[in-house]
C-alpha positions as protocol buffer text, in pm:
chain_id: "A"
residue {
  index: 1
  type: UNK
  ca { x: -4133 y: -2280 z: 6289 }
}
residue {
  index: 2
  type: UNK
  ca { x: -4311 y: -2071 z: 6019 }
}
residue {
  index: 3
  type: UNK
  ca { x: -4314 y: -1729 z: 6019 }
}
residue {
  index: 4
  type: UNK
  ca { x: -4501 y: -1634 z: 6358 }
}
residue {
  index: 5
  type: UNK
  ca { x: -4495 y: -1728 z: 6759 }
}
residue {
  index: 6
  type: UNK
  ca { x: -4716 y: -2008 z: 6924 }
}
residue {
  index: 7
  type: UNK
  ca { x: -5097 y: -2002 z: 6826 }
}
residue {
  index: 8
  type: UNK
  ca { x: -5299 y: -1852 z: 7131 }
}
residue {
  index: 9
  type: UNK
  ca { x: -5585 y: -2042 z: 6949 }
}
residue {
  index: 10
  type: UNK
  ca { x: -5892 y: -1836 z: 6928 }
}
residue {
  index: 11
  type: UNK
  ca { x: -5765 y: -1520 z: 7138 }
}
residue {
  index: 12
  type: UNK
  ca { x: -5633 y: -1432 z: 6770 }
}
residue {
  index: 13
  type: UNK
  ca { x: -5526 y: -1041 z: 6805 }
}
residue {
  index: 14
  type: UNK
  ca { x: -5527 y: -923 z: 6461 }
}
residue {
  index: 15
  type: UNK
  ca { x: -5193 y: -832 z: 6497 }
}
residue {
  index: 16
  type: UNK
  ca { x: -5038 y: -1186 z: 6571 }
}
residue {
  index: 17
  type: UNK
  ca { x: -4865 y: -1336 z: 6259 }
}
residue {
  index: 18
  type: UNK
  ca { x: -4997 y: -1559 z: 5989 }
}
residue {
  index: 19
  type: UNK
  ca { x: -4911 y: -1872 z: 6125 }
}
residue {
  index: 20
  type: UNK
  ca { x: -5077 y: -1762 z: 6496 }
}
residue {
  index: 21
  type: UNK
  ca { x: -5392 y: -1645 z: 6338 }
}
residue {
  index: 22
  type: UNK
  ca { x: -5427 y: -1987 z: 6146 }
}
residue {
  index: 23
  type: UNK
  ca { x: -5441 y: -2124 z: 6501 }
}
residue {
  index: 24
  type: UNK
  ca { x: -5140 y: -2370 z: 6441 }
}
residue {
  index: 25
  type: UNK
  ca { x: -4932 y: -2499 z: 6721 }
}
residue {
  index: 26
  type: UNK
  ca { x: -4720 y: -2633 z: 6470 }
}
residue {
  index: 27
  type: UNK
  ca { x: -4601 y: -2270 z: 6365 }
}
residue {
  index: 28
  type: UNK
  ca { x: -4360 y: -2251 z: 6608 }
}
residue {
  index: 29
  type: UNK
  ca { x: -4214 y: -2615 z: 6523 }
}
residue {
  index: 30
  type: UNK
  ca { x: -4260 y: -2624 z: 6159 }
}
residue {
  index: 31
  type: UNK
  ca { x: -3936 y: -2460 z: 5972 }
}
residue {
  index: 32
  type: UNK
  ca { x: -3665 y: -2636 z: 6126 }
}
residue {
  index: 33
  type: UNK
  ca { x: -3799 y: -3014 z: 6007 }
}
residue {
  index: 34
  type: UNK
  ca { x: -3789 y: -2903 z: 5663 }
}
residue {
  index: 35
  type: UNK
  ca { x: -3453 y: -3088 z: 5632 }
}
residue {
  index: 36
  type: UNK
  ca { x: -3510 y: -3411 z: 5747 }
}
residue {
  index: 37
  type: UNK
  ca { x: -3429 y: -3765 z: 5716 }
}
residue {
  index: 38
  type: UNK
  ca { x: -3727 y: -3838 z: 5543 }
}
residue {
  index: 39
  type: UNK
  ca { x: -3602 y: -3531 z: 5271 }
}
residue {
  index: 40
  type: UNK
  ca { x: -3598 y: -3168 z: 5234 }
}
residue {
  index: 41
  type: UNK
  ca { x: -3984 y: -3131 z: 5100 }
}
residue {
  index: 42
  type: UNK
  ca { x: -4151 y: -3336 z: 5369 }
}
residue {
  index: 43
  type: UNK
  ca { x: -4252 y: -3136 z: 5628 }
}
residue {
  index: 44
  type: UNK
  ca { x: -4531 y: -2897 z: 5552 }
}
residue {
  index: 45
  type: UNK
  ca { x: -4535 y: -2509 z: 5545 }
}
residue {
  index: 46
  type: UNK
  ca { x: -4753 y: -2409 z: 5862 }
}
residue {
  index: 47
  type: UNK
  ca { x: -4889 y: -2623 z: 6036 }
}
residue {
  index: 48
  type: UNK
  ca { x: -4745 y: -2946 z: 6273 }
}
residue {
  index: 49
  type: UNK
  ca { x: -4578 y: -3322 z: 6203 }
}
residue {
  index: 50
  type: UNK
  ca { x: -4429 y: -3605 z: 6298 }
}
residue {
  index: 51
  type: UNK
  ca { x: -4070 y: -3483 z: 6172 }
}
residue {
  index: 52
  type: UNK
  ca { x: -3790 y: -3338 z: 6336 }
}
residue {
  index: 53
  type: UNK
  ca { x: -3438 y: -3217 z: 6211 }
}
residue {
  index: 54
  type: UNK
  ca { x: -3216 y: -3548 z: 6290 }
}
residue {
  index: 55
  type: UNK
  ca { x: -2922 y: -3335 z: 6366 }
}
residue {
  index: 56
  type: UNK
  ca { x: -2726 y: -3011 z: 6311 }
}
residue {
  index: 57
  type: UNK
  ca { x: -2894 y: -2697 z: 6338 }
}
residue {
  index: 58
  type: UNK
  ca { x: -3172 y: -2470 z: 6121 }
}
residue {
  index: 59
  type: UNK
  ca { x: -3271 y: -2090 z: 6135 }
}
residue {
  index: 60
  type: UNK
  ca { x: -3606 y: -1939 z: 5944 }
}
residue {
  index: 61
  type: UNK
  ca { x: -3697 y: -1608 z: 5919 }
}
residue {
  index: 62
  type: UNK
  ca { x: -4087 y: -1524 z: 5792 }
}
residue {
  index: 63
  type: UNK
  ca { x: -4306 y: -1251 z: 5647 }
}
residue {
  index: 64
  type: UNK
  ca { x: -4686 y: -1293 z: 5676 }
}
residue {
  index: 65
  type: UNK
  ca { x: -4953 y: -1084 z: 5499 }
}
residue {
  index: 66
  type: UNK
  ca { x: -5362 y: -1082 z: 5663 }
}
residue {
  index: 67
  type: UNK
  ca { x: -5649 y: -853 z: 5540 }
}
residue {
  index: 68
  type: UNK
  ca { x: -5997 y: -857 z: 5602 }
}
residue {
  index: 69
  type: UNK
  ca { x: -6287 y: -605 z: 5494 }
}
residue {
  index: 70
  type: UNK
  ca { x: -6486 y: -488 z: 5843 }
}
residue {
  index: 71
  type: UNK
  ca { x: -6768 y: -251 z: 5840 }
}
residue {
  index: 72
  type: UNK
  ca { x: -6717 y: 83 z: 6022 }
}
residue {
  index: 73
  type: UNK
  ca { x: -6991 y: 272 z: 6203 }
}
residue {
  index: 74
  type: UNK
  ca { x: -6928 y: 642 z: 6290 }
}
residue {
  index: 75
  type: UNK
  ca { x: -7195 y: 660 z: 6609 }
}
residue {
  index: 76
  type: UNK
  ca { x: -7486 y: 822 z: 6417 }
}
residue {
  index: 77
  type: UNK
  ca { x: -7624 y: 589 z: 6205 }
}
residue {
  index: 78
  type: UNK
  ca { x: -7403 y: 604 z: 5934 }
}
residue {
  index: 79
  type: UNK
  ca { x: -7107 y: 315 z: 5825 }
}
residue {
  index: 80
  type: UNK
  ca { x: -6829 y: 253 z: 5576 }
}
residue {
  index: 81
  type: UNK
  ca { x: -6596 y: -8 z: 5424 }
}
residue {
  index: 82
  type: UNK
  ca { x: -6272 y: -47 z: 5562 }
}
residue {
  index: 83
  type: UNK
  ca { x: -5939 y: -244 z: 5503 }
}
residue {
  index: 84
  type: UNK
  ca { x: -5773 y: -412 z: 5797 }
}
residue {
  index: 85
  type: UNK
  ca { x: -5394 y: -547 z: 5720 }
}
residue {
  index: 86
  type: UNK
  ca { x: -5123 y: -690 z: 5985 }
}
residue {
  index: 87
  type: UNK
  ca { x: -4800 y: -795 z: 5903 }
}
residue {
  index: 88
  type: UNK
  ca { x: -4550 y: -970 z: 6091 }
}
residue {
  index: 89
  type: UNK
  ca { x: -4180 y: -1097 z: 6114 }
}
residue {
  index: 90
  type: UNK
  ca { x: -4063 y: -1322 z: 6279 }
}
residue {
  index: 91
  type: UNK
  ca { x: -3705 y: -1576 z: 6335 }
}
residue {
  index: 92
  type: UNK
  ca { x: -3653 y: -1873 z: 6468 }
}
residue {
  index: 93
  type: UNK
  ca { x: -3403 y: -2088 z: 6541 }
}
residue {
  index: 94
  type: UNK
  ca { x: -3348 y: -2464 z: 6650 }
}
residue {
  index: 95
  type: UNK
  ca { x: -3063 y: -2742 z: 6689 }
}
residue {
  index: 96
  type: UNK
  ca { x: -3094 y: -3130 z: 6734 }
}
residue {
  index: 97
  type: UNK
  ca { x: -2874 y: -3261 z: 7064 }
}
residue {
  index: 98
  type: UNK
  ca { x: -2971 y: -3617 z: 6964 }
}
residue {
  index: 99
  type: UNK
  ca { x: -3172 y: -3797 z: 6598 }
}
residue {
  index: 100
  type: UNK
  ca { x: -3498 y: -3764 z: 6793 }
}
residue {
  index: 101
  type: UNK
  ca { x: -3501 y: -3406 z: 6957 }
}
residue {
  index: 102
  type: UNK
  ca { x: -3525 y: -3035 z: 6839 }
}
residue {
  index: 103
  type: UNK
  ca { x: -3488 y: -2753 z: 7083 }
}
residue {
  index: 104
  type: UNK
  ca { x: -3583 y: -2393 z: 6971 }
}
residue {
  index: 105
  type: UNK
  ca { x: -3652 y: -2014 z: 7003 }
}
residue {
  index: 106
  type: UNK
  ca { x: -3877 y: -1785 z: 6833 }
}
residue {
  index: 107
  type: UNK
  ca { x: -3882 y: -1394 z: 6832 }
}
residue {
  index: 108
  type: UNK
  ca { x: -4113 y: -1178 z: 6644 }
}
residue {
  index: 109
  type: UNK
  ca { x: -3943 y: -883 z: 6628 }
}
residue {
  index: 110
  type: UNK
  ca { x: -4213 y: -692 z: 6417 }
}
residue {
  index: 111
  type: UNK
  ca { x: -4572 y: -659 z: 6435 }
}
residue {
  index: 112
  type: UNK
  ca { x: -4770 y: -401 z: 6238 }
}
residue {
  index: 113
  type: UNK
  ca { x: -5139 y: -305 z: 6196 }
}
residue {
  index: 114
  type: UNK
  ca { x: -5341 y: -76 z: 6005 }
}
residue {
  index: 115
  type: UNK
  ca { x: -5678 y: -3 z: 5911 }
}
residue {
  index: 116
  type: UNK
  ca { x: -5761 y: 223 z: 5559 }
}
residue {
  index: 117
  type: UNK
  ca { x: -6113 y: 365 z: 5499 }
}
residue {
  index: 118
  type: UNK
  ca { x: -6256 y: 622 z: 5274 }
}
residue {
  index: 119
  type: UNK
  ca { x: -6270 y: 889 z: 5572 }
}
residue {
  index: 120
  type: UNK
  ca { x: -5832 y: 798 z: 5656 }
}
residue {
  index: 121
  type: UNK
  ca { x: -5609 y: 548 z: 5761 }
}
residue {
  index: 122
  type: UNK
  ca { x: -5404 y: 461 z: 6105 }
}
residue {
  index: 123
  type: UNK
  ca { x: -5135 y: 231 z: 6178 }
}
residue {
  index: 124
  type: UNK
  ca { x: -4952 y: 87 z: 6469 }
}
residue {
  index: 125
  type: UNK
  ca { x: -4673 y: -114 z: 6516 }
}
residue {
  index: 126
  type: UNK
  ca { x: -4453 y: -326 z: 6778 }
}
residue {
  index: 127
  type: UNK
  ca { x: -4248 y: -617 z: 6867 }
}
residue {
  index: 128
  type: UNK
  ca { x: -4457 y: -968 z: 6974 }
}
residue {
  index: 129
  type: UNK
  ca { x: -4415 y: -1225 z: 7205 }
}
residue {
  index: 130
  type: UNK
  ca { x: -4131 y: -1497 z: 7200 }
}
residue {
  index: 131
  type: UNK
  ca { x: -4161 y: -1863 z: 7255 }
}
residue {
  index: 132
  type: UNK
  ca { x: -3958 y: -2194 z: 7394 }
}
residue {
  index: 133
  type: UNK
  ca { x: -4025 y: -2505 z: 7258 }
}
residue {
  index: 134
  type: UNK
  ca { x: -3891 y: -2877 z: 7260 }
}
residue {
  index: 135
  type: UNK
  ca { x: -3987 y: -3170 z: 6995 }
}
residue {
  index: 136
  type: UNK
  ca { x: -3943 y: -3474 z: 7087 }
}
residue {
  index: 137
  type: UNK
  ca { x: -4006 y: -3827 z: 6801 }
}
residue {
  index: 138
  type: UNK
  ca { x: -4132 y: -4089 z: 7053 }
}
residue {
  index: 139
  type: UNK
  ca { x: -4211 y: -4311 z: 6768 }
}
residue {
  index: 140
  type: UNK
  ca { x: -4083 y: -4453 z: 6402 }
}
residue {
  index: 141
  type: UNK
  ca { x: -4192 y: -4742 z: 6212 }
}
residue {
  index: 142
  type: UNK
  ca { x: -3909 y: -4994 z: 6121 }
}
residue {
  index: 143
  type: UNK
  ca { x: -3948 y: -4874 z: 5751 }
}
residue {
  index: 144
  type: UNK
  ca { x: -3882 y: -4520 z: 5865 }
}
residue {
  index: 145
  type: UNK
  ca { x: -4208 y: -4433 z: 5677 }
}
residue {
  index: 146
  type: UNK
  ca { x: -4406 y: -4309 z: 5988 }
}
residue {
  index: 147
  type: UNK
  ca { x: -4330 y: -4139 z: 6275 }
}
residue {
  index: 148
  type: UNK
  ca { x: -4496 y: -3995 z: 6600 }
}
residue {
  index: 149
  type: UNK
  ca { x: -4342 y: -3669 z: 6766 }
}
residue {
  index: 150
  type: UNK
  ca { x: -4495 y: -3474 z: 7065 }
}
residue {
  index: 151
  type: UNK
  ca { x: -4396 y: -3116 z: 7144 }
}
residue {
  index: 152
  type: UNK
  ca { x: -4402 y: -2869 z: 7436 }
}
residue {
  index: 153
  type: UNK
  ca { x: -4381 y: -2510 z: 7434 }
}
residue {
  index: 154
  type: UNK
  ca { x: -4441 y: -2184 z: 7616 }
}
residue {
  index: 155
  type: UNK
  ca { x: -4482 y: -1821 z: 7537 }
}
residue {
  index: 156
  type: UNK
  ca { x: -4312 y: -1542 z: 7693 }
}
residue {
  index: 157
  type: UNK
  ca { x: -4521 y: -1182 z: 7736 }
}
residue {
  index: 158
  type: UNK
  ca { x: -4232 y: -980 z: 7603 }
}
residue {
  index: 159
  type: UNK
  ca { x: -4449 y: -838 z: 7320 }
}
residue {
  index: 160
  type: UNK
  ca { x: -4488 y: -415 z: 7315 }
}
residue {
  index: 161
  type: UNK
  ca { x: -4834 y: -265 z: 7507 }
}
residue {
  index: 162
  type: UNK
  ca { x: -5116 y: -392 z: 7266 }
}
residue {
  index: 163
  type: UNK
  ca { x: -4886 y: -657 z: 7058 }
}
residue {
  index: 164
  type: UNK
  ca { x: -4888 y: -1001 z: 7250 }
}
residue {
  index: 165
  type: UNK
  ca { x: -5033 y: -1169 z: 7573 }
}
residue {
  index: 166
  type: UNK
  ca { x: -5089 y: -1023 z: 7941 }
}
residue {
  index: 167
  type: UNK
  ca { x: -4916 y: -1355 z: 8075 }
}
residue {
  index: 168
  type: UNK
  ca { x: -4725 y: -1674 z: 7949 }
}
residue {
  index: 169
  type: UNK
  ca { x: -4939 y: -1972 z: 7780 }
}
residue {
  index: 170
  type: UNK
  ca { x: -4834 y: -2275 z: 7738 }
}
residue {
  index: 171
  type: UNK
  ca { x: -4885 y: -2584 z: 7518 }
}
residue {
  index: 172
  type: UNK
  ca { x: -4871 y: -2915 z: 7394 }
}
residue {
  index: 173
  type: UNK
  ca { x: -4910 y: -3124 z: 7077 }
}
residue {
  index: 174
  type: UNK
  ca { x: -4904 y: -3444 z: 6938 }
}
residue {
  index: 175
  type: UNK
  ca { x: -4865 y: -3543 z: 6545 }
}
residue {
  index: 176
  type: UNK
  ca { x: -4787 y: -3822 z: 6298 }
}
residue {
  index: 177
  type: UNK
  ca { x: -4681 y: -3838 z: 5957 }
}
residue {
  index: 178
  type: UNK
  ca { x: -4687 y: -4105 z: 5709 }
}
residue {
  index: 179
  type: UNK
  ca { x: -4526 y: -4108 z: 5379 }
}
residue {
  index: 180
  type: UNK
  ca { x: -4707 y: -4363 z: 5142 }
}
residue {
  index: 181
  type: UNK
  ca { x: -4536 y: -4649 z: 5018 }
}
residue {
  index: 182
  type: UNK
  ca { x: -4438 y: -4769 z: 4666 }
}
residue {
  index: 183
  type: UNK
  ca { x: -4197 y: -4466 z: 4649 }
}
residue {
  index: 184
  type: UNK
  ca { x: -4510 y: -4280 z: 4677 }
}
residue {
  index: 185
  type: UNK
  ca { x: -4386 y: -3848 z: 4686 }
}
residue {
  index: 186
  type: UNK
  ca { x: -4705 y: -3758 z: 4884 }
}
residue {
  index: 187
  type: UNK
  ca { x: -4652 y: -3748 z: 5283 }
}
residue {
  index: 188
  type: UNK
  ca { x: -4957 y: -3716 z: 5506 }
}
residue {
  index: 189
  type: UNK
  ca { x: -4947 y: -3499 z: 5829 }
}
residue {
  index: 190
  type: UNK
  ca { x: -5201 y: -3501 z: 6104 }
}
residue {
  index: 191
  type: UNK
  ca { x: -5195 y: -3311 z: 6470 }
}
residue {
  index: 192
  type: UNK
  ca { x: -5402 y: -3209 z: 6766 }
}
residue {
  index: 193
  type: UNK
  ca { x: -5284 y: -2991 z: 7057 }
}
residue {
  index: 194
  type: UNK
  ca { x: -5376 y: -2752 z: 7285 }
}
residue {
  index: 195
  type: UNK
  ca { x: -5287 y: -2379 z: 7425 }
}
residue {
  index: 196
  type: UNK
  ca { x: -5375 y: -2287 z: 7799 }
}
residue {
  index: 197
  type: UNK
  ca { x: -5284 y: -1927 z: 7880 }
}
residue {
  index: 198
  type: UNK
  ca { x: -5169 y: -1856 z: 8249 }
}
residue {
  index: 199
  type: UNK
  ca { x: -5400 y: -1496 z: 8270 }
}
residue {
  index: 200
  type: UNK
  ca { x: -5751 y: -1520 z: 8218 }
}
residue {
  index: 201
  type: UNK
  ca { x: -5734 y: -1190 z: 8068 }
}
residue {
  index: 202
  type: UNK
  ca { x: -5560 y: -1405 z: 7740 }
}
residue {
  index: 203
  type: UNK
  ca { x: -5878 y: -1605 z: 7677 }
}
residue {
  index: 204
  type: UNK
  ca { x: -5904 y: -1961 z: 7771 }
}
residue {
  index: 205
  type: UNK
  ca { x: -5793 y: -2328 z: 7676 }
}
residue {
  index: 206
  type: UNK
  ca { x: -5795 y: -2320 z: 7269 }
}
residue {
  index: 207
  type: UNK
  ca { x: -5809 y: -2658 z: 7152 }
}
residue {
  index: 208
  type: UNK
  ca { x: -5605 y: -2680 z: 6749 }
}
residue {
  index: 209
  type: UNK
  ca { x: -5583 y: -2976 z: 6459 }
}
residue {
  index: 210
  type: UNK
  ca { x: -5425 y: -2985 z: 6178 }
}
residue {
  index: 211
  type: UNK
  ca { x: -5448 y: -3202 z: 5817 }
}
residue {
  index: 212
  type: UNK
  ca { x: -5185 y: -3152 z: 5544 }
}
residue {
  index: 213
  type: UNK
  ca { x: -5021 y: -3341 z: 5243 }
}
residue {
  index: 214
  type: UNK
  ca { x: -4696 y: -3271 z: 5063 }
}
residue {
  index: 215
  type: UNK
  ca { x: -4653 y: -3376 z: 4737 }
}
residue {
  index: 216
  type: UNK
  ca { x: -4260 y: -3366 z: 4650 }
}
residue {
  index: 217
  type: UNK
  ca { x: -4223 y: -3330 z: 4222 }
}
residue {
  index: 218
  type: UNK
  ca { x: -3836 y: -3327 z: 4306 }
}
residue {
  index: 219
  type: UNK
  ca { x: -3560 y: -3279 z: 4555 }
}
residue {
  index: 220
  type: UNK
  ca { x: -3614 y: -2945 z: 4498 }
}
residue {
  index: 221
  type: UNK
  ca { x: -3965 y: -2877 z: 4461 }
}
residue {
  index: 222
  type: UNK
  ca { x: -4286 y: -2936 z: 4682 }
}
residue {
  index: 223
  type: UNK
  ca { x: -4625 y: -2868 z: 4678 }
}
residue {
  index: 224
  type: UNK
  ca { x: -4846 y: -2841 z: 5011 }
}
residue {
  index: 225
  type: UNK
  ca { x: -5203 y: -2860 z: 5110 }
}
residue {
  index: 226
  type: UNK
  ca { x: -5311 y: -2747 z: 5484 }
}
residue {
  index: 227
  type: UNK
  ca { x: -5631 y: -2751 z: 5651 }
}
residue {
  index: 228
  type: UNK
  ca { x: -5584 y: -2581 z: 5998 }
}
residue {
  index: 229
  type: UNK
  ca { x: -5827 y: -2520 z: 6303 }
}
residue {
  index: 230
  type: UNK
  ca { x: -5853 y: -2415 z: 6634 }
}
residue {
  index: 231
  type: UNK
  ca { x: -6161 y: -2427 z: 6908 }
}
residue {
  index: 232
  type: UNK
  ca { x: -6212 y: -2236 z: 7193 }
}
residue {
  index: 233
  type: UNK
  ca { x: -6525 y: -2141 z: 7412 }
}
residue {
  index: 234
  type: UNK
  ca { x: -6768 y: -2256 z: 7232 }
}
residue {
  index: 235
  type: UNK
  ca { x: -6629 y: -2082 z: 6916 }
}
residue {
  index: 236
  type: UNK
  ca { x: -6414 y: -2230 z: 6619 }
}
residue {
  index: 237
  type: UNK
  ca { x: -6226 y: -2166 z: 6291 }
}
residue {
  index: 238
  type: UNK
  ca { x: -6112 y: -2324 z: 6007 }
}
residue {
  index: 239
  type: UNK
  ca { x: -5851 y: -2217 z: 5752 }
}
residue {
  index: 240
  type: UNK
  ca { x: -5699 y: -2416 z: 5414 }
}
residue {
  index: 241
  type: UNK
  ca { x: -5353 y: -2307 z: 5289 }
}
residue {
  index: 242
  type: UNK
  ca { x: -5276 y: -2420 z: 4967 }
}
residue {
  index: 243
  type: UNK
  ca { x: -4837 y: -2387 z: 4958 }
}
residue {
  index: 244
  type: UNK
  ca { x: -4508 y: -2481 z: 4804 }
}
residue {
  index: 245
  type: UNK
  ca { x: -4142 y: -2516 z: 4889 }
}
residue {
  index: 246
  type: UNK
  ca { x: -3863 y: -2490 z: 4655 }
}
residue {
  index: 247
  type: UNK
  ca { x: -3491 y: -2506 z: 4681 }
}
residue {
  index: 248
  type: UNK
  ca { x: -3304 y: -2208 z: 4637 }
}
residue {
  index: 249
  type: UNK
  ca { x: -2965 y: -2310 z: 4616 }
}
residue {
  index: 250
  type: UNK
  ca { x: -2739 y: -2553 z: 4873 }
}
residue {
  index: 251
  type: UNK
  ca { x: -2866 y: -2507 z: 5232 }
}
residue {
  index: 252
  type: UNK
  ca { x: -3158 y: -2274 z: 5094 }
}
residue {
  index: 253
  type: UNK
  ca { x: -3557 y: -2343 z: 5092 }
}
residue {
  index: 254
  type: UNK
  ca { x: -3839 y: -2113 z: 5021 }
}
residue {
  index: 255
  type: UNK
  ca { x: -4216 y: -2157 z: 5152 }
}
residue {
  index: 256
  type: UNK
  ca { x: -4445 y: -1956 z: 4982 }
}
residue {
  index: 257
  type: UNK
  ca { x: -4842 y: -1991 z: 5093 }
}
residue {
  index: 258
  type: UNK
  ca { x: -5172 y: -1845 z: 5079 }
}
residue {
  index: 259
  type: UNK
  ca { x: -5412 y: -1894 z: 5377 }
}
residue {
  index: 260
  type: UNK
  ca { x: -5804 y: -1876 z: 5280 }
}
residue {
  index: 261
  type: UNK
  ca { x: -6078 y: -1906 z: 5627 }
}
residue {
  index: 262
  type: UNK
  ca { x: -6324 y: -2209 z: 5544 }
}
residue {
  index: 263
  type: UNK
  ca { x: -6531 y: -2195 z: 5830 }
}
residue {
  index: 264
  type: UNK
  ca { x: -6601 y: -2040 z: 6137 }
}
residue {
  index: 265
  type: UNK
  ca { x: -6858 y: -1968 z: 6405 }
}
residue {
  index: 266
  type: UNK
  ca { x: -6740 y: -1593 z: 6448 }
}
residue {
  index: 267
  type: UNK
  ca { x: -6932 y: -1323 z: 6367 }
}
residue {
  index: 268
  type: UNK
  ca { x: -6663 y: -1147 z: 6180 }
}
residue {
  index: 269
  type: UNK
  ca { x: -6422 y: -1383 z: 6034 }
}
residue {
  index: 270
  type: UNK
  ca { x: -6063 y: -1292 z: 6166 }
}
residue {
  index: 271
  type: UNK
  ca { x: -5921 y: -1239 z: 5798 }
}
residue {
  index: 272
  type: UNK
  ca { x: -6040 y: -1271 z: 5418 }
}
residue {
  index: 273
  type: UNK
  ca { x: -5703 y: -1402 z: 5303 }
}
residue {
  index: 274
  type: UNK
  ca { x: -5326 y: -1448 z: 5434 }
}
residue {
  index: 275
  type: UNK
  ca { x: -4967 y: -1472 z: 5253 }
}
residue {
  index: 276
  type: UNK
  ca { x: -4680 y: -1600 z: 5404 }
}
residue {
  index: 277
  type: UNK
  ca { x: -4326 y: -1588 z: 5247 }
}
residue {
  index: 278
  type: UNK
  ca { x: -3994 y: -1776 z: 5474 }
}
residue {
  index: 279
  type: UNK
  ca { x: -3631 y: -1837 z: 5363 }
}
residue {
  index: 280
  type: UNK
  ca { x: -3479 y: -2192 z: 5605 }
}
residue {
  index: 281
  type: UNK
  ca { x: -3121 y: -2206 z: 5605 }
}
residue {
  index: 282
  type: UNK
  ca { x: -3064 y: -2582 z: 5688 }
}
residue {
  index: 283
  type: UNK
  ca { x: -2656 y: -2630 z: 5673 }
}
């Protein structure tokens, strides 16, 4: 669960949060595995894996940063640069009935938009959409070293007028992780999923994937690579989001991450850059 609600794939408002505008299904799933049986620095910062919380219970609360540059026209021929920014907050939470599930919530409680040009500024704000979702490991090797887990999720239209979806979506995933062997500290992460939105009026079936790698230096440090995409209608984008984790004290991590677009077959690319900033409590 990174900072932000389920990905609606390419129906990316520019108000969603970081982790929704990467296109991630994983965002909603994300935070809570960050304490795991395979260790505390496994899991990676955004996007989805194979790894799920074993038992107790985990909250995360995060902070994401996007801005792109778009070109304003004023109706008679003229144009000027402008700065678009959203920001958004959002908690989640999640406990473990059994080793191999994770049920959890997610609430953005903040949203916020605004757009600065040479001729004024306006901003906006409101509360997004929540979500439900269930993780479920169907698979681990006998080494423990890889694992399968599959996760289901739907989000709720809560959101303020102009700050989430017309109706609920829901979605699916699949990933696997692999941590190499010879006491290797790099753990590979791969998913595919997919969002399907119950109004028409929220886009259509967004197809998303996900690559990453954690590198653990320590027990208390991590460093994270994440190439995230999502495809819908034709249309695609892809985003890398270089991280790191670090251990702020007993029961404390802190992912930090910037989000950079790649690729994509937009016309106007749905941000220049992204940071995201979240605080796990993992008792």
């Amino acid at each position: 669960m990174r900072a932000g609600v389920l990905l609606v794939g390419l129906s990316l408002g520019a108000s969603a949060p970081l982790s929704a505008q990467l296109g991630a299904i994983g965002a909603a799933t994300g935070a809570a595995a960050v304490s795991t049986e395979e260790g505390i620095n496994s899991a990676p910062l955004l996007s989805e894996s194979g790894l799920v919380l074993g038992d107790g219970w985990a909250v995360n609360a995060g902070f994401s940063l996007v801005e792109t540059e778009v070109l304003l026209f004023d109706g008679f021929g003229g144009s000027e640069q402008a700065t678009f920014s959203s920001t958004g907050l959002s908690v989640s939470g999640v406990f473990a009935p059994n080793p191999d599930l994770m049920l959890g919530a997610t609430i953005t409680p903040y949203l916020g938009v605004m757009l600065e040009s040479p001729s004024g500024s306006s901003d906006d704000s409101g509360r997004g959409d929540a979500s439900l979702f269930a993780k479920y490991r169907a698979w681990r090797s006998q080494d423990g070293r890889s694992s399968f887990a599959a996760t289901g999720s739907v989000r709720l239209p809560v959101a303020s007028d102009g700050f989430g979806q017309e109706g609920a979506s829901v979605g699916a995933s699949g990933a696997i992780s692999h941590r190499l062997g010879g006491g290797s500290p790099l753990t590979l992460h791969g998913s595919l999923g997919f969002s399907v939105p119950t109004n028409e009026d929220d886009g259509v079936t967004a197809v998303n994937f996900s690559g990453a790698g954690v590198y653990r230096t320590s027990e208390r440090f991590a460093f994270s690579g994440e190439l995230l995409g999502a495809s819908a209608d034709g249309e695609y984008i892809v985003n890398l989001a270089p991280g790191a984790r670090i251990s702020a004290g007993q029961n404390w991590l802190v992912d930090l991450a910037l989000a950079f677009n790649v690729g994509t077959s937009l016309e106007v690319s749905p941000f220049d850059y992204g940071f995201f900033v979240g605080g796990n409590y993992v008792p």
